[in-house]
Amino acid sequence: MEKSNRLIGENPKIGIRPAIDGRMGGVRESLEAQTMQMADMAKQLIESTLKHPDGTPVECVIADSCIGGVAEAAASAIKFEREGVGISLTVTPCWCYGSETIDMNPSIPKAIWGFNGTERPGAVYLAAALAGHNQKGLPAFGIYGKDVQDSDSRKIPGDVKEKIVRFARAGLAVAHMKGKSYLSMGSVSMGIAGSIVNADFFEEYLGMRCEYVDMSEFTRRIDEGIYDRDELKRALTWIQKNCREGKDYNPPKLQQSPGKKKEVWEFVAKMALIGRDLMVGNPVLKAMGYEEEALGHNALAAGFQGQRQWTDHFPNGDFMEAILCSSFDWNGIRQPYMLATENDSLNGVVMLFGHLLTGAAQVFSDVRTYWSPKAVKRVTGHTLEGPAGNGFIHLINSGASALDGTGQQSIHGKPAMKPWYEITEGEAQKCLDHTTWGAGVRGYFRGGGFSSTFNTRGGMPVTLSRINIVKGLGPVLQIAEGVTIDLPDDVHKVLTERTDPSWPTTWFVPNLTGKGNFVDVYSVMAGWGANHGAFTYGHIGAELISLASMLRIPVCMHNVPEDHLFRPSAWSAFGSDKEGSDYRACAAYGPLYG
């Protein structure tokens, strides 16, 4: 397995800060062991639970000593900077000197776990320290167990574990983005707002830079042979074995000959190699004498414009997008790349969020059609029942739909999209076997190409999300947790053939709450802020909300249960309604790097 996307920089670490009452002469000495024990327990929990997106275990760094005052706080800050710490967790069982012991780094996510025990006032310190954070404009998450524990307890309660892990997972996503790039391959696609790449958003909210290359760089590298020739041979052999052509829906006069299609396969394989090399570089190119091209753009995510300046003449980018976004190719199982179709950078961002939180591939889709029970009955004669009883949304797009989206992987015997490092060779093969490659419909794609064709298995819990930028407001995040469904084959056929049946289809039912945008399925579709969305496996809406609060991006639409919401403590000071307070807090603090 290839465990690295060749990005520059080490994985961020989590710094654990054991804070203590600094009074010597009997107080501090009596607390040293318990305080360090809390730090060790947090370290063991995090390191045994979390992995980085590249599959390597998360590493925690504990301060060299308990932190009783500013000198030890400064020493821990120096150590954390040296060790590459990207987020910090302060732990304590007792009273400590609040503003003297807190983490003052303004740009890293931070949380405090105050032990719930009666012997010492960990809760009092937690409240005092959070007040200090809030007064100084340094938002921090507060973690405090519901049930009192004995002072010698060596267990972390379940509710505390959940919050520590949620904070750590979201904080690491923030840290992973900092200093990386978003690469625009081309420019604006068909006037799509998300492909008007907003550098201020990437820099101020995500800590990322924007890089740009013209699509002519693909033709230059193809014409001049700037790609790994041996890998291309391996890729073409693999494609011939694993990528079955599907039905060609073009009228006969527009269908390309078998010989021409063979040329197209070689062309799109070269595109895939070049797209990856543009993102993360390739040392093979240096050996070929292309030292500049070998470097890449250190891109954690990217987008390919394609339509129309490219696709009116050349084969489309669908194969490149789908295969790079998948967790496997001719090199075996490997970490997926985040590559947005039509250079929709705002969809690329939520793909990135989902991958950083789960380690799994993501599926880019048009939020294409709401099918009501009445409309399905009229068109197919079929009566919707079960999860689909209130209707469903058709998610479909020709491009960056990872083959993992077939749902042919499994967790506990149920369909899934697994973290890439847990996928078996057999599961990867099943995804390939359940995918065909339809010839690009030349009304859309005059230069031809191949689009992945599959039907996502039903029964997968998924989270659909999207970032939108609103003038005068800034970025906002939308989230819809739900489930994929199966339709009878004849119903599926009728509905897909009303659009483009050569594209991958996912039938999606959002979880309804009975209020707001989630009063019914139609309202979800009507409230969606753009033509695109991306979905990840699992219900990760709570993690996305915590992540958004760290970046200061308000959430304008979600169906996450209220008791799962976890934001910095300061948010409660901005009003009693949780969504309104989120807007006000994000506006008051401004973007994380702004």
Tab-separated table of N, CA and C in Angstrom, residues 242-330:
chain	number	residue	atom	x	y	z
A	242	ASN	N	-9.451	-4.300	-15.885
A	242	ASN	CA	-10.407	-3.955	-14.836
A	242	ASN	C	-11.466	-2.930	-15.215
A	243	CYS	N	-11.303	-2.242	-16.325
A	243	CYS	CA	-12.238	-1.177	-16.681
A	243	CYS	C	-13.057	-1.583	-17.902
A	244	ARG	N	-14.180	-2.200	-17.632
A	244	ARG	CA	-15.049	-2.669	-18.708
A	244	ARG	C	-15.843	-1.507	-19.298
A	245	GLU	N	-15.865	-1.431	-20.606
A	245	GLU	CA	-16.662	-0.398	-21.243
A	245	GLU	C	-18.142	-0.740	-21.120
A	246	GLY	N	-18.932	0.288	-20.842
A	246	GLY	CA	-20.370	0.111	-20.750
A	246	GLY	C	-21.047	0.465	-22.061
A	247	LYS	N	-22.368	0.577	-21.993
A	247	LYS	CA	-23.143	0.894	-23.185
A	247	LYS	C	-22.795	2.289	-23.680
A	248	ASP	N	-22.669	2.416	-24.992
A	248	ASP	CA	-22.432	3.710	-25.614
A	248	ASP	C	-23.783	4.311	-25.979
A	249	TYR	N	-24.184	5.362	-25.244
A	249	TYR	CA	-25.501	5.975	-25.451
A	249	TYR	C	-25.492	7.039	-26.539
A	250	ASN	N	-24.362	7.257	-27.182
A	250	ASN	CA	-24.312	8.219	-28.272
A	250	ASN	C	-25.069	7.686	-29.483
A	251	PRO	N	-25.692	8.567	-30.275
A	251	PRO	CA	-26.264	8.104	-31.543
A	251	PRO	C	-25.150	7.546	-32.418
A	252	PRO	N	-25.468	6.597	-33.285
A	252	PRO	CA	-24.417	5.929	-34.090
A	252	PRO	C	-23.456	6.873	-34.783
A	253	LYS	N	-23.943	7.998	-35.276
A	253	LYS	CA	-23.067	8.896	-36.032
A	253	LYS	C	-22.025	9.578	-35.142
A	254	LEU	N	-22.276	9.596	-33.817
A	254	LEU	CA	-21.331	10.220	-32.898
A	254	LEU	C	-20.481	9.211	-32.141
A	255	GLN	N	-20.741	7.938	-32.329
A	255	GLN	CA	-19.961	6.925	-31.625
A	255	GLN	C	-18.566	6.813	-32.223
A	256	GLN	N	-17.575	6.718	-31.341
A	256	GLN	CA	-16.190	6.589	-31.802
A	256	GLN	C	-15.879	5.122	-32.076
A	257	SER	N	-14.965	4.900	-32.996
A	257	SER	CA	-14.595	3.536	-33.371
A	257	SER	C	-13.810	2.871	-32.250
A	258	PRO	N	-13.753	1.532	-32.230
A	258	PRO	CA	-12.937	0.851	-31.214
A	258	PRO	C	-11.491	1.325	-31.196
A	259	GLY	N	-10.941	1.589	-32.368
A	259	GLY	CA	-9.564	2.077	-32.416
A	259	GLY	C	-9.423	3.448	-31.787
A	260	LYS	N	-10.392	4.323	-32.065
A	260	LYS	CA	-10.360	5.657	-31.478
A	260	LYS	C	-10.538	5.574	-29.967
A	261	LYS	N	-11.422	4.685	-29.498
A	261	LYS	CA	-11.624	4.541	-28.061
A	261	LYS	C	-10.356	4.031	-27.370
A	262	LYS	N	-9.602	3.200	-28.033
A	262	LYS	CA	-8.333	2.735	-27.459
A	262	LYS	C	-7.378	3.912	-27.278
A	263	GLU	N	-7.354	4.809	-28.265
A	263	GLU	CA	-6.521	6.016	-28.148
A	263	GLU	C	-6.994	6.887	-26.988
A	264	VAL	N	-8.307	6.980	-26.826
A	264	VAL	CA	-8.864	7.793	-25.738
A	264	VAL	C	-8.476	7.211	-24.383
A	265	TRP	N	-8.530	5.884	-24.261
A	265	TRP	CA	-8.125	5.262	-22.996
A	265	TRP	C	-6.676	5.629	-22.651
A	266	GLU	N	-5.802	5.602	-23.637
A	266	GLU	CA	-4.407	5.954	-23.367
A	266	GLU	C	-4.301	7.428	-22.979
A	267	PHE	N	-5.094	8.267	-23.622
A	267	PHE	CA	-5.061	9.702	-23.330
A	267	PHE	C	-5.522	9.976	-21.902
A	268	VAL	N	-6.649	9.370	-21.479
A	268	VAL	CA	-7.172	9.660	-20.137
A	268	VAL	C	-6.305	9.028	-19.052
A	269	ALA	N	-5.619	7.922	-19.395
A	269	ALA	CA	-4.667	7.348	-18.430
A	269	ALA	C	-3.509	8.324	-18.200
A	270	LYS	N	-3.022	8.928	-19.271
A	270	LYS	CA	-1.972	9.936	-19.129
A	270	LYS	C	-2.474	11.117	-18.306
A	271	MET	N	-3.724	11.521	-18.518
A	271	MET	CA	-4.289	12.618	-17.739
A	271	MET	C	-4.268	12.300	-16.248
A	272	ALA	N	-4.600	11.056	-15.894
A	272	ALA	CA	-4.626	10.672	-14.484
A	272	ALA	C	-3.233	10.772	-13.868
A	273	LEU	N	-2.227	10.291	-14.577
A	273	LEU	CA	-0.854	10.384	-14.076
A	273	LEU	C	-0.434	11.842	-13.922
A	274	ILE	N	-0.762	12.642	-14.919
A	274	ILE	CA	-0.334	14.040	-14.909
A	274	ILE	C	-1.079	14.824	-13.837
A	275	GLY	N	-2.383	14.589	-13.686
A	275	GLY	CA	-3.146	15.283	-12.657
A	275	GLY	C	-2.590	15.020	-11.266
A	276	ARG	N	-2.265	13.765	-11.001
A	276	ARG	CA	-1.659	13.431	-9.709
A	276	ARG	C	-0.303	14.098	-9.545
A	277	ASP	N	0.521	14.053	-10.586
A	277	ASP	CA	1.857	14.654	-10.494
A	277	ASP	C	1.780	16.161	-10.289
A	278	LEU	N	0.793	16.806	-10.901
A	278	LEU	CA	0.625	18.236	-10.683
A	278	LEU	C	0.279	18.525	-9.221
A	279	MET	N	-0.495	17.652	-8.611
A	279	MET	CA	-0.879	17.866	-7.219
A	279	MET	C	0.299	17.658	-6.273
A	280	VAL	N	0.963	16.511	-6.373
A	280	VAL	CA	1.905	16.133	-5.317
A	280	VAL	C	3.314	15.832	-5.824
A	281	GLY	N	3.550	16.033	-7.119
A	281	GLY	CA	4.892	15.782	-7.636
A	281	GLY	C	5.168	14.320	-7.875
A	282	ASN	N	6.359	14.038	-8.397
A	282	ASN	CA	6.731	12.658	-8.709
A	282	ASN	C	8.251	12.590	-8.873
A	283	PRO	N	8.943	11.885	-7.983
A	283	PRO	CA	10.411	11.825	-8.092
A	283	PRO	C	10.905	11.191	-9.385
A	284	VAL	N	10.074	10.388	-10.032
A	284	VAL	CA	10.483	9.777	-11.301
A	284	VAL	C	10.763	10.859	-12.340
A	285	LEU	N	10.001	11.940	-12.296
A	285	LEU	CA	10.197	13.015	-13.275
A	285	LEU	C	11.557	13.683	-13.102
A	286	LYS	N	12.026	13.770	-11.874
A	286	LYS	CA	13.347	14.345	-11.644
A	286	LYS	C	14.420	13.506	-12.314
A	287	ALA	N	14.288	12.191	-12.207
A	287	ALA	CA	15.262	11.297	-12.844
A	287	ALA	C	15.213	11.415	-14.363
A	288	MET	N	14.065	11.855	-14.888
A	288	MET	CA	13.927	12.042	-16.329
A	288	MET	C	14.449	13.407	-16.778
A	289	GLY	N	14.853	14.257	-15.831
A	289	GLY	CA	15.377	15.562	-16.172
A	289	GLY	C	14.383	16.695	-16.016
A	290	TYR	N	13.224	16.403	-15.420
A	290	TYR	CA	12.201	17.431	-15.221
A	290	TYR	C	12.116	17.765	-13.728
A	291	GLU	N	13.089	18.495	-13.256
A	291	GLU	CA	13.173	18.760	-11.812
A	291	GLU	C	12.035	19.656	-11.328
A	292	GLU	N	11.651	20.642	-12.123
A	292	GLU	CA	10.571	21.542	-11.694
A	292	GLU	C	9.249	20.788	-11.637
A	293	GLU	N	8.965	20.012	-12.665
A	293	GLU	CA	7.708	19.266	-12.708
A	293	GLU	C	7.632	18.212	-11.608
A	294	ALA	N	8.799	17.725	-11.177
A	294	ALA	CA	8.829	16.680	-10.148
A	294	ALA	C	8.338	17.176	-8.800
A	295	LEU	N	8.331	18.496	-8.593
A	295	LEU	CA	7.994	19.049	-7.281
A	295	LEU	C	6.505	19.027	-6.988
A	296	GLY	N	5.670	19.238	-8.016
A	296	GLY	CA	4.245	19.356	-7.780
A	296	GLY	C	3.889	20.655	-7.074
A	297	HIS	N	2.634	20.742	-6.593
A	297	HIS	CA	2.138	21.977	-5.977
A	297	HIS	C	1.720	21.784	-4.529
A	298	ASN	N	2.145	20.687	-3.918
A	298	ASN	CA	1.827	20.421	-2.510
A	298	ASN	C	0.332	20.581	-2.261
A	299	ALA	N	-0.460	20.038	-3.182
A	299	ALA	CA	-1.909	20.242	-3.170
A	299	ALA	C	-2.614	19.133	-2.397
A	300	LEU	N	-3.254	19.522	-1.309
A	300	LEU	CA	-4.066	18.602	-0.526
A	300	LEU	C	-5.396	18.343	-1.212
A	301	ALA	N	-5.799	19.277	-2.070
A	301	ALA	CA	-7.018	19.138	-2.866
A	301	ALA	C	-6.824	19.913	-4.154
A	302	ALA	N	-7.633	19.562	-5.148
A	302	ALA	CA	-7.503	20.208	-6.455
A	302	ALA	C	-8.839	20.133	-7.175
A	303	GLY	N	-8.904	20.842	-8.301
A	303	GLY	CA	-10.080	20.783	-9.153
A	303	GLY	C	-9.671	20.878	-10.608
A	304	PHE	N	-10.446	20.225	-11.481
A	304	PHE	CA	-10.174	20.249	-12.921
A	304	PHE	C	-11.358	20.902	-13.619
A	305	GLN	N	-11.084	21.991	-14.357
A	305	GLN	CA	-12.159	22.741	-15.008
A	305	GLN	C	-12.903	21.888	-16.033
A	306	GLY	N	-12.173	21.320	-16.973
A	306	GLY	CA	-12.811	20.473	-17.981
A	306	GLY	C	-13.721	21.246	-18.894
A	307	GLN	N	-14.983	21.286	-18.515
A	307	GLN	CA	-15.968	21.946	-19.366
A	307	GLN	C	-15.810	23.468	-19.331
A	308	ARG	N	-15.850	24.123	-20.495
A	308	ARG	CA	-15.997	23.466	-21.780
A	308	ARG	C	-14.731	23.549	-22.622
A	309	GLN	N	-13.816	24.447	-22.220
A	309	GLN	CA	-12.674	24.710	-23.095
A	309	GLN	C	-11.861	23.438	-23.351
A	310	TRP	N	-11.835	22.529	-22.396
A	310	TRP	CA	-11.113	21.270	-22.586
A	310	TRP	C	-11.974	20.243	-23.298
A	311	THR	N	-13.175	20.028	-22.791
A	311	THR	CA	-13.982	18.897	-23.260
A	311	THR	C	-14.593	19.121	-24.633
A	312	ASP	N	-14.607	20.355	-25.120
A	312	ASP	CA	-15.073	20.569	-26.484
A	312	ASP	C	-14.083	20.035	-27.518
A	313	HIS	N	-12.891	19.707	-27.065
A	313	HIS	CA	-11.865	19.250	-28.014
A	313	HIS	C	-11.185	17.956	-27.562
A	314	PHE	N	-10.896	17.849	-26.265
A	314	PHE	CA	-10.172	16.689	-25.729
A	314	PHE	C	-11.106	15.758	-24.953
A	315	PRO	N	-10.682	14.522	-24.711
A	315	PRO	CA	-11.462	13.628	-23.845
A	315	PRO	C	-11.641	14.237	-22.461
A	316	ASN	N	-12.792	13.971	-21.852
A	316	ASN	CA	-13.112	14.597	-20.569
A	316	ASN	C	-12.215	14.082	-19.438
A	317	GLY	N	-12.335	14.735	-18.286
A	317	GLY	CA	-11.519	14.368	-17.123
A	317	GLY	C	-12.173	13.361	-16.210
A	318	ASP	N	-13.261	12.730	-16.649
A	318	ASP	CA	-14.029	11.864	-15.755
A	318	ASP	C	-13.214	10.689	-15.220
A	319	PHE	N	-12.451	10.038	-16.083
A	319	PHE	CA	-11.661	8.900	-15.614
A	319	PHE	C	-10.615	9.375	-14.619
A	320	MET	N	-9.905	10.443	-14.954
A	320	MET	CA	-8.893	10.983	-14.045
A	320	MET	C	-9.502	11.293	-12.688
A	321	GLU	N	-10.639	11.981	-12.691
A	321	GLU	CA	-11.261	12.386	-11.439
A	321	GLU	C	-11.733	11.187	-10.631
A	322	ALA	N	-12.405	10.266	-11.289
A	322	ALA	CA	-12.969	9.116	-10.577
A	322	ALA	C	-11.881	8.211	-10.018
A	323	ILE	N	-10.846	7.958	-10.791
A	323	ILE	CA	-9.834	6.998	-10.342
A	323	ILE	C	-8.912	7.623	-9.303
A	324	LEU	N	-8.585	8.915	-9.441
A	324	LEU	CA	-7.755	9.537	-8.416
A	324	LEU	C	-8.520	9.673	-7.100
A	325	CYS	N	-9.819	9.931	-7.169
A	325	CYS	CA	-10.623	10.054	-5.952
A	325	CYS	C	-10.878	8.698	-5.296
A	326	SER	N	-10.643	7.612	-6.009
A	326	SER	CA	-10.847	6.279	-5.453
A	326	SER	C	-9.658	5.867	-4.594
A	327	SER	N	-9.832	4.789	-3.848
A	327	SER	CA	-8.798	4.321	-2.916
A	327	SER	C	-7.888	3.261	-3.525
A	328	PHE	N	-7.906	3.139	-4.837
A	328	PHE	CA	-7.112	2.091	-5.480
A	328	PHE	C	-6.966	2.406	-6.958
A	329	ASP	N	-5.875	1.917	-7.538
A	329	ASP	CA	-5.663	2.010	-8.975
A	329	ASP	C	-4.637	0.946	-9.357
A	330	TRP	N	-3.907	1.149	-10.440
A	330	TRP	CA	-2.920	0.190	-10.923
A	330	TRP	C	-1.742	0.017	-9.961
